Tab-separated table of C-alpha atoms and ligand atoms in Angstrom:
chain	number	residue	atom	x	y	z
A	1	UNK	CA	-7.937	193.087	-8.165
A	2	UNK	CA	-6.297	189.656	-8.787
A	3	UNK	CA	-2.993	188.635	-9.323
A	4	UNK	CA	-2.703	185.352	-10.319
A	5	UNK	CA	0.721	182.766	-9.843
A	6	UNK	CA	1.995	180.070	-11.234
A	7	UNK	CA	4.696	178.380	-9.878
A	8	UNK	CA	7.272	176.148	-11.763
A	9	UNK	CA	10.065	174.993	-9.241
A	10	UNK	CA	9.784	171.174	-8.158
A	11	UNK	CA	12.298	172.424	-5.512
A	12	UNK	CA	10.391	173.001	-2.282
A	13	UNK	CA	11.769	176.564	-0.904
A	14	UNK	CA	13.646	177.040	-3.703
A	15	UNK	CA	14.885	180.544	-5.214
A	16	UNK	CA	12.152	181.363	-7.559
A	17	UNK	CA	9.684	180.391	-4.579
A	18	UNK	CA	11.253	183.218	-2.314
A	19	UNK	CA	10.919	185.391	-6.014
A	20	UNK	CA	7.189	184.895	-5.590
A	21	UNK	CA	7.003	185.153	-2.351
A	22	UNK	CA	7.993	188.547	-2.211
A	23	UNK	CA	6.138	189.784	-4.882
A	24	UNK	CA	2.690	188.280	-3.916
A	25	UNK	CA	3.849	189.763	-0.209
A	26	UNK	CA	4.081	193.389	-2.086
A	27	UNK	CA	0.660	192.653	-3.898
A	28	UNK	CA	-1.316	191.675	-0.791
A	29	UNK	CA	0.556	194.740	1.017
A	30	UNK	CA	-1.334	197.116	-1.861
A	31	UNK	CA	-4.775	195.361	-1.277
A	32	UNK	CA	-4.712	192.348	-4.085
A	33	UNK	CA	-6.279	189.286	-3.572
A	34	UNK	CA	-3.641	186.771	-4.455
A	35	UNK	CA	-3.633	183.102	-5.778
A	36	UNK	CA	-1.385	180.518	-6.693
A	37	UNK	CA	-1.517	177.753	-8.571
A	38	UNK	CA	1.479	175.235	-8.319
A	39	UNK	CA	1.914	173.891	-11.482
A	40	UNK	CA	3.872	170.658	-9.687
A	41	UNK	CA	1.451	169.927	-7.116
A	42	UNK	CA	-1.449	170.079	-9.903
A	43	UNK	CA	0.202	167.546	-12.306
A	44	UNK	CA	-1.979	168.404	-15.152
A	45	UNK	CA	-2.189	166.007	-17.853
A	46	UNK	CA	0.110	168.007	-20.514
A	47	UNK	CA	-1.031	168.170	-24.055
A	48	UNK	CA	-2.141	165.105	-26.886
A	49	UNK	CA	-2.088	167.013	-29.589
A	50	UNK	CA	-5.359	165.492	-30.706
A	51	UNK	CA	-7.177	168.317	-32.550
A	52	UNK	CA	-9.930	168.743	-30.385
A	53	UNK	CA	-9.752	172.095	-29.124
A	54	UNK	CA	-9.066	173.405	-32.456
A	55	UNK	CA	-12.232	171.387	-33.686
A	56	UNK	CA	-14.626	172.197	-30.725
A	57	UNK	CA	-12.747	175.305	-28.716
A	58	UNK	CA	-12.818	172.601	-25.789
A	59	UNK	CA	-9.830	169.913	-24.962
A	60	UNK	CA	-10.780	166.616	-24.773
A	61	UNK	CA	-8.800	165.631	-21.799
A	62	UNK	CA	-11.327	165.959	-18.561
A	63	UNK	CA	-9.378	167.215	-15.711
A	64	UNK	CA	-9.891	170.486	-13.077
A	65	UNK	CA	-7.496	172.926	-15.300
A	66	UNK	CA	-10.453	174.375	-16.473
A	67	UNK	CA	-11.383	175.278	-12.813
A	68	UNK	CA	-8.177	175.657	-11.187
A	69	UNK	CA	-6.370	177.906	-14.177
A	70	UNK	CA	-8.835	179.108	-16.881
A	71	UNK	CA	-11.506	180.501	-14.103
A	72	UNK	CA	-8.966	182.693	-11.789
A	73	UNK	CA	-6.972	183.837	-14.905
A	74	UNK	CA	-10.455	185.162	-16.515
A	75	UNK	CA	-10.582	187.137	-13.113
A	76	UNK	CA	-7.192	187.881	-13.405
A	77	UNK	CA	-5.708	191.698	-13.711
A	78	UNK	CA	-1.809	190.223	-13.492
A	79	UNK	CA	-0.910	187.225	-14.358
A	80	UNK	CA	2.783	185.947	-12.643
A	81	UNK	CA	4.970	183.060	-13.854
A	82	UNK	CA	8.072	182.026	-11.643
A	83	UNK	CA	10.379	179.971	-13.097
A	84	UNK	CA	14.101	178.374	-12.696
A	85	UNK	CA	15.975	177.662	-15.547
A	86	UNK	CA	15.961	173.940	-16.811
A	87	UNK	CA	18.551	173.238	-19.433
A	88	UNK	CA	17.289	176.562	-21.305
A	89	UNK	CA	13.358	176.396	-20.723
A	90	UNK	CA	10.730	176.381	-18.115
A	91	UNK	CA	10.692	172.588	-16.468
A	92	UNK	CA	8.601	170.214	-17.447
A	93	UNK	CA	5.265	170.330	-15.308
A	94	UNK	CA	4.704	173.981	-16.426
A	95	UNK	CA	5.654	173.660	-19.321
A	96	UNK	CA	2.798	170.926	-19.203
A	97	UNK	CA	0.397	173.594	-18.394
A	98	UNK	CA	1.495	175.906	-21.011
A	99	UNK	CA	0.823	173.450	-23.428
A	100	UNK	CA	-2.582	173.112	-22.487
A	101	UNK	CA	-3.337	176.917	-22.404
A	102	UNK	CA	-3.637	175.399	-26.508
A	103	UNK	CA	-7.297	175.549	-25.822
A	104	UNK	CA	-7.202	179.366	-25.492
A	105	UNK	CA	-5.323	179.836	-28.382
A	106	UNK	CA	-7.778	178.285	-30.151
A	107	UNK	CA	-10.617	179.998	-28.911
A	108	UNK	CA	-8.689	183.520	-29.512
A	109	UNK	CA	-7.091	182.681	-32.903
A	110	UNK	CA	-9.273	180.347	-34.630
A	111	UNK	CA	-12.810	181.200	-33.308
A	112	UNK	CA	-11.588	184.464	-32.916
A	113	UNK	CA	-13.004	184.955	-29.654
A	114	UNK	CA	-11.085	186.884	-26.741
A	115	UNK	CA	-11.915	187.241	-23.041
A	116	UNK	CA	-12.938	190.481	-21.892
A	117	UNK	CA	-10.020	191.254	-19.571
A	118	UNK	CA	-7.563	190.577	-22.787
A	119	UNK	CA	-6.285	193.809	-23.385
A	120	UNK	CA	-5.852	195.215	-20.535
A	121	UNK	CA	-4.100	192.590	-18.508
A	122	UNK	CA	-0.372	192.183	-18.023
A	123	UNK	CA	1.882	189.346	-17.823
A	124	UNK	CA	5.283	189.460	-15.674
A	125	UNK	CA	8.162	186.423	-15.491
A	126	UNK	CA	10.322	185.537	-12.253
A	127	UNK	CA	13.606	183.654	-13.442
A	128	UNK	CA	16.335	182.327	-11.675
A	129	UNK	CA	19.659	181.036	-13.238
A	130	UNK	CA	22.629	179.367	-11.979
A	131	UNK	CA	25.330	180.178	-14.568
A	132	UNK	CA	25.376	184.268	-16.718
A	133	UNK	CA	25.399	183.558	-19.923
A	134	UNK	CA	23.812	186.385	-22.261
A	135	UNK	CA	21.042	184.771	-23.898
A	136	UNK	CA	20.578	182.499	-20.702
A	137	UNK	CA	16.641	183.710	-20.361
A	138	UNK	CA	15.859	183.951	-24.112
A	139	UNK	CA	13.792	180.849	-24.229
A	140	UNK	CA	12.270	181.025	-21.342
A	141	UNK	CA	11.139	184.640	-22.084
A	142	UNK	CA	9.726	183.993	-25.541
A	143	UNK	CA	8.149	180.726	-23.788
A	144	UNK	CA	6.321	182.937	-21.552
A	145	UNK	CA	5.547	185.565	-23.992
A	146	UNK	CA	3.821	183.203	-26.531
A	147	UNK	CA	2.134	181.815	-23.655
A	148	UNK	CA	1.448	184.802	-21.495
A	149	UNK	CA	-0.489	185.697	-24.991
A	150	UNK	CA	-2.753	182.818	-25.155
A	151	UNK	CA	-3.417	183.193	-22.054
A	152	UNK	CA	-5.036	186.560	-22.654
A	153	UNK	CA	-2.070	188.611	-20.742
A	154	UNK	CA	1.181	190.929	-22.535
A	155	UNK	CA	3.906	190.401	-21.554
A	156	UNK	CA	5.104	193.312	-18.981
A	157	UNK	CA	7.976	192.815	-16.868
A	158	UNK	CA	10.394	190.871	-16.111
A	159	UNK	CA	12.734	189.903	-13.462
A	160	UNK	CA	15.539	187.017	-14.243
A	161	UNK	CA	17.913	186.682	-12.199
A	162	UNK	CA	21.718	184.740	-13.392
A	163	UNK	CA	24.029	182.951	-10.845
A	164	UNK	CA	21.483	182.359	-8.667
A	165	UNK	CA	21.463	178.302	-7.468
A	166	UNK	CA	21.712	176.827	-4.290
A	167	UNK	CA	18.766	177.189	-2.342
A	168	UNK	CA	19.048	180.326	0.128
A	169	UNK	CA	20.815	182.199	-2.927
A	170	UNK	CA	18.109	184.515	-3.939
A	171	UNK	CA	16.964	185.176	-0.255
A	172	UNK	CA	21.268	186.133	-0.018
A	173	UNK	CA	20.321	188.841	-3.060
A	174	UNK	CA	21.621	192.305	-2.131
A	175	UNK	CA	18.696	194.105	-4.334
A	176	UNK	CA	16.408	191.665	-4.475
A	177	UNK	CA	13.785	192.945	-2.103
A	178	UNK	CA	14.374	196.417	-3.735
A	179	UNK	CA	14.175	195.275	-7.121
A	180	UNK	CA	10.725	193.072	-5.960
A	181	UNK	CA	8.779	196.186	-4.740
A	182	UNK	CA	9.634	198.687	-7.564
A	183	UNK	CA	8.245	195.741	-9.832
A	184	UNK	CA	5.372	195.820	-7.795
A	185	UNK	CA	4.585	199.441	-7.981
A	186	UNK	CA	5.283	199.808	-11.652
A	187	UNK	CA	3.222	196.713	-12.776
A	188	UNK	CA	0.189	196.709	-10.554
A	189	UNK	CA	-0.051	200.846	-9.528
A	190	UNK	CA	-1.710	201.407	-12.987
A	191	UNK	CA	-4.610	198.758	-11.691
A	192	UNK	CA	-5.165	200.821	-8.072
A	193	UNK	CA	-6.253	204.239	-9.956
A	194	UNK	CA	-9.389	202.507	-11.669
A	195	UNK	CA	-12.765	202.986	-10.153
A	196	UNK	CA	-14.615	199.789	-9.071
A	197	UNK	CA	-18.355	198.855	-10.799
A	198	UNK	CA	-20.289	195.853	-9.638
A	199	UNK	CA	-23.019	194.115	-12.125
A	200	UNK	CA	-25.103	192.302	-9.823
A	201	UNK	CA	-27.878	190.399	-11.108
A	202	UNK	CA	-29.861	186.821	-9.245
A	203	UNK	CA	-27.474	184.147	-10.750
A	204	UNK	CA	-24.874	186.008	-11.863
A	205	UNK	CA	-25.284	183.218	-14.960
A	206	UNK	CA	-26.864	185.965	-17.704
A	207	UNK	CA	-27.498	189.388	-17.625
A	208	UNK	CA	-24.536	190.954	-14.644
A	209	UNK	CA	-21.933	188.429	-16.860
A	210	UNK	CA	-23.264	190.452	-20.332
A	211	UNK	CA	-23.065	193.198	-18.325
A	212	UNK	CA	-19.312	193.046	-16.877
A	213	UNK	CA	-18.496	191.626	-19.980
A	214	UNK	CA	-19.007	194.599	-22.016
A	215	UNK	CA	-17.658	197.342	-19.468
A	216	UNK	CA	-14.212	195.384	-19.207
A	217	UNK	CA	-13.888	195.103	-22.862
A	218	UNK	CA	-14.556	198.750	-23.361
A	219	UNK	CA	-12.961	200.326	-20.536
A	220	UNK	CA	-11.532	197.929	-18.377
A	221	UNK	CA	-8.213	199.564	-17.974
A	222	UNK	CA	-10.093	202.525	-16.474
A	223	UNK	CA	-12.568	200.384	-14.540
A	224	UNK	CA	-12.181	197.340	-12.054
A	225	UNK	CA	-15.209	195.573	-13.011
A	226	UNK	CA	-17.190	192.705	-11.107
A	227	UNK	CA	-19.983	191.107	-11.824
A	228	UNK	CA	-22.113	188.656	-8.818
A	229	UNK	CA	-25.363	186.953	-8.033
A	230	UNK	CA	-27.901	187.635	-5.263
A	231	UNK	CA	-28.445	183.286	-5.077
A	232	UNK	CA	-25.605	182.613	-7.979
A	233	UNK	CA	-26.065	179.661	-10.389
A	234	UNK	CA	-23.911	176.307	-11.203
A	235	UNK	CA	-22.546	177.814	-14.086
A	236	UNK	CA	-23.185	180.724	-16.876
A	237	UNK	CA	-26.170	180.115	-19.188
A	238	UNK	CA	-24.884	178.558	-22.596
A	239	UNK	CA	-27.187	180.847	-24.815
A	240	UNK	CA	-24.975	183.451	-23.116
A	241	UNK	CA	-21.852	182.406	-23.520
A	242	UNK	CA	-22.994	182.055	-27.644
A	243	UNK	CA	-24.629	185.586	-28.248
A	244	UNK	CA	-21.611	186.706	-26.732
A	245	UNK	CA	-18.972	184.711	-28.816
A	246	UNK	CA	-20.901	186.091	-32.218
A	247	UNK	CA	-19.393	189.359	-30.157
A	248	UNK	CA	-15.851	188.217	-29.878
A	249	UNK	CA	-16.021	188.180	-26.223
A	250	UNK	CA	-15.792	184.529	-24.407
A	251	UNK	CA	-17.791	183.962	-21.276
A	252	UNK	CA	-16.481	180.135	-21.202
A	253	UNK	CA	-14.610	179.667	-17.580
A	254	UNK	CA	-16.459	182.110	-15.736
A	255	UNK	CA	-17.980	180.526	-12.934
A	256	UNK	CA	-21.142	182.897	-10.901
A	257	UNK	CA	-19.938	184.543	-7.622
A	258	UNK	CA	-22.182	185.302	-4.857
A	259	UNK	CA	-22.762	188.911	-4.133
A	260	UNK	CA	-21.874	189.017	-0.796
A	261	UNK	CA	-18.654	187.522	-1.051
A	262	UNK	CA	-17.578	190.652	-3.488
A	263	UNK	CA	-19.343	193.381	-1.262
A	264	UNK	CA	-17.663	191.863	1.718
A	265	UNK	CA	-14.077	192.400	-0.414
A	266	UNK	CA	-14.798	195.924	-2.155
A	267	UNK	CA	-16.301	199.108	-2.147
A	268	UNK	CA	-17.819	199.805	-5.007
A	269	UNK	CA	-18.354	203.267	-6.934
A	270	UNK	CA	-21.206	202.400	-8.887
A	271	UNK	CA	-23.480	199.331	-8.441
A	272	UNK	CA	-25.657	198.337	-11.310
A	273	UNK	CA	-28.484	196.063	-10.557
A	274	UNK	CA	-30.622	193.816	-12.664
A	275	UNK	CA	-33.118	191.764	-11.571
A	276	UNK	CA	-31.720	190.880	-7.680
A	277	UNK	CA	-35.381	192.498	-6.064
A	278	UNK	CA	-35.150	192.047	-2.359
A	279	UNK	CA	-31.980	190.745	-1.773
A	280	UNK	CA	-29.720	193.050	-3.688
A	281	UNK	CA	-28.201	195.169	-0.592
A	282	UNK	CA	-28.098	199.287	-0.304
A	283	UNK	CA	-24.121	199.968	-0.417
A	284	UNK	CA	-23.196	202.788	1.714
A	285	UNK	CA	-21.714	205.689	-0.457
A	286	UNK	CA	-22.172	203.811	-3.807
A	287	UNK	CA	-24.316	205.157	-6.499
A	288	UNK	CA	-26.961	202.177	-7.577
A	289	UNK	CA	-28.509	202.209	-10.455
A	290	UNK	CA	-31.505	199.810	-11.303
A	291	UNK	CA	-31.634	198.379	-14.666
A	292	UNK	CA	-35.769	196.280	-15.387
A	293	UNK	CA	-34.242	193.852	-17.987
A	294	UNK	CA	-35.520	190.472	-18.364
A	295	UNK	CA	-34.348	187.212	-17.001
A	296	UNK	CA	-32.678	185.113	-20.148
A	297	UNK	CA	-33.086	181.612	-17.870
A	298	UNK	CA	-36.140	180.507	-20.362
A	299	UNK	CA	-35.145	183.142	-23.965
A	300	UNK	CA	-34.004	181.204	-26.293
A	301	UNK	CA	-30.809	182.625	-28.666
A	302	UNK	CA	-32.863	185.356	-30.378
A	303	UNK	CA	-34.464	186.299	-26.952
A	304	UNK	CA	-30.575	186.190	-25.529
A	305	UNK	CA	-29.119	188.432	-28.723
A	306	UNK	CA	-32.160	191.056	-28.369
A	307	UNK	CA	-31.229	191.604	-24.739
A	308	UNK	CA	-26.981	191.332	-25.314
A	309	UNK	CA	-27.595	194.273	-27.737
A	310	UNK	CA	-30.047	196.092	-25.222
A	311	UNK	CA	-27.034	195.734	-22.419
A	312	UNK	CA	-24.293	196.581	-25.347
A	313	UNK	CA	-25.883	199.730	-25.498
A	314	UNK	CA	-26.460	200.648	-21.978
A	315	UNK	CA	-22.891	199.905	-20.852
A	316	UNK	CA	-21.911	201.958	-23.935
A	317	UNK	CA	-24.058	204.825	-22.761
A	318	UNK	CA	-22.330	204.228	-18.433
A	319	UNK	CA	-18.808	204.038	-19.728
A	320	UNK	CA	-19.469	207.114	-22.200
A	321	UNK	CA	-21.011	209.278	-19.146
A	322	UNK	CA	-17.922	207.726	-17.146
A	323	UNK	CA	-15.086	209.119	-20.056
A	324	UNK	CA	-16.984	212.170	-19.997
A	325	UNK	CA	-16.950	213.090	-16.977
A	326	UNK	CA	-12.991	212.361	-16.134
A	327	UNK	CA	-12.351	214.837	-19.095
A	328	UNK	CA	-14.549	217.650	-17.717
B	1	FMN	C1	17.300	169.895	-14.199
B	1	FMN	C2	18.021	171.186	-14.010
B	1	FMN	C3	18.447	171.893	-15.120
B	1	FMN	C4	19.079	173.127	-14.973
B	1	FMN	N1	19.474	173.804	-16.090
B	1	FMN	C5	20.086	174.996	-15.954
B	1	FMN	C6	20.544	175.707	-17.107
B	1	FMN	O1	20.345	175.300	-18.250
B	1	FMN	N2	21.183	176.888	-16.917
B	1	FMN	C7	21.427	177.395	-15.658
B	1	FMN	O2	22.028	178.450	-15.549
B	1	FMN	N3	20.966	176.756	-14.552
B	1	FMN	C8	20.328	175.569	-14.664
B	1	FMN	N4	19.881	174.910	-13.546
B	1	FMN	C9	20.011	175.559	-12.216
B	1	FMN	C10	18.722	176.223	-11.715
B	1	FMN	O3	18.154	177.054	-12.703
B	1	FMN	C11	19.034	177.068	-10.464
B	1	FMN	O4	19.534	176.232	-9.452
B	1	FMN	C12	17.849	177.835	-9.920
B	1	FMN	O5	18.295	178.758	-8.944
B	1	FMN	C13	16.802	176.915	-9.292
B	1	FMN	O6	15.682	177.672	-8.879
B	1	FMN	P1	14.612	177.074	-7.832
B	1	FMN	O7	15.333	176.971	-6.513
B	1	FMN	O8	13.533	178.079	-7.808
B	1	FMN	O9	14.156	175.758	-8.346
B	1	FMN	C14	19.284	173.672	-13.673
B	1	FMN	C15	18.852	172.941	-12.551
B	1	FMN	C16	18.245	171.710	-12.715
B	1	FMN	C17	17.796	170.949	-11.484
């Protein structure tokens, strides 16, 4: 479980900083991995307009946001954006960031292709104010909405807080540690009843991404699902990443985890196996199941489509069982 941060203050200890802090305190309390990204420090190149991602689904400008936003928020279940109020909006850097989030909206409305975590994960804004007028936080929420959307995320929750601005005044709040932890509960509870699977396959590049893929799409809301490699690869196998987009679902941004790291984090209920032989671990408690599929490193896109289907239809048949059985 992953809740992801991005931070917009260029003030250093500023209010919406303490806003964050608290929250990510009450996530890591509950057992989330947390991570931040700070829009200022990053100083990502903001958006060109040049076309490109709406031409190739890729932007043309060559920086780490690729790594350092679109690979945790794929892993994301929670996405949080903390903001103060600049003349109306979010300031500039993130807003910088937003912009380039274009790239996703691409993918998701013009090559119609959505990551798998889409619809199940959720989106909540921190806002701090300095004057109370009533339609103070209306930009800034529609901002985040529209971009909380591209990203893949609905918007949840919010917190916004008005006459709130010298630094010190949110920490001075009389609810707001209160009104931080009920937040908590309400938006990241629902995540904490799912079970947890783990696709595990050697590279973690092919058939445990297909794999994970598939269960989040279809159940993801029900399931925390992982996928890892025994000895994981540079980067997810291109063939896969296409027979999945003719699916709707994009694999671009995922990066291959090693298996360890994940069994070292998380105790699985199920562990489904493809292909790890020797190395792939006994898990104490955990029911494994061993799938004999075929390595896609050397299919080419028929071979990769042929065994996508076969995997469709297996994860179809473990999530069925899964409904099933929390009926009975
Ligand atoms: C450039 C700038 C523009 C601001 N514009 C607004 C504004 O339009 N409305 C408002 O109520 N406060 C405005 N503020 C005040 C901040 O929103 C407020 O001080 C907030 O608590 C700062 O949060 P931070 O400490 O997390 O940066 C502005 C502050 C700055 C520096």
């Amino acid at each position: 479980m992953l809740v992801l941060a991005i931070k917009g203050s260029p003030r250093k200890k500023g209010n919406t900083d303490y806003l964050l802090g608290l929250f990510m305190a009450e996530a890591r309390k509950r057992g989330w991995e947390t991570e931040v990204i700070d829009a200022v420090k990053e100083n990502f190149e903001p958006c060109i307009g040049c076309g490109n991602c709406e031409r190739t689904g890729f932007c043309s400008i060559k920086d780490t946001m690729p790594e350092r936003f679109f690979s945790p928020l794929r892993r994301a279940d929670v996405v949080v954006v903390s903001v103060p109020t600049y003349f109306y909006a979010v300031p500039a850097r993130i807003k910088g960031l937003m912009d380039r989030t274009q790239t996703l909206w691409s993918r998701k409305y013009l090559f119609k292709i959505k990551d798998a975590g889409h619809d199940h994960r959720k989106g909540v804004l921190l806002a701090a104010a300095a004057t109370h007028g009533r339609d103070l936080f209306d930009g800034i929420k529609l901002n985040v909405k529209y971009f909380l959307d591209a990203a893949g995320a609905a918007f949840e929750e919010n917190l916004c807080y008005r006459g709130i601005d010298s630094r010190g005044a949110m920490e001075r709040h009389p609810t707001v540690h209160g009104d931080v932890a009920l937040l908590a509960q309400r938006v990241l509870s629902p995540f904490e009843q799912r079970r947890t699977w783990v696709f595990a396959c050697r590279e973690n590049a092919g058939r445990s991404q297909m794999a994970a893929a598939f269960a989040r799409f279809l159940a993801g809301d029900r399931i925390e699902v992982i996928s890892a490699g025994s000895a994981p690869g540079e980067k997810v196998n291109p063939l896969v990443v296409a027979a999945m987009a003719e699916k709707g679902i994009d694999l671009a941004f995922l990066k291959p985890v090693p298996l360890g790291d994940i069994l070292e984090k998380c105790s699985p209920h199920l562990l489904v196996t493809m292909g790890c032989g020797q190395e792939c671990p006994l898990v104490p408690g955990c029911r494994v199941v061993d799938w004999d599929l075929p390595d896609p490193a050397a299919m080419d896109l028929d071979g990769v489509r042929a065994l996508g289907n076969e995997i469709e239809k297996r994860v179809n048949a473990l999530v069925k069982d899964f409904s099933a059985a929390a009926v009975e």
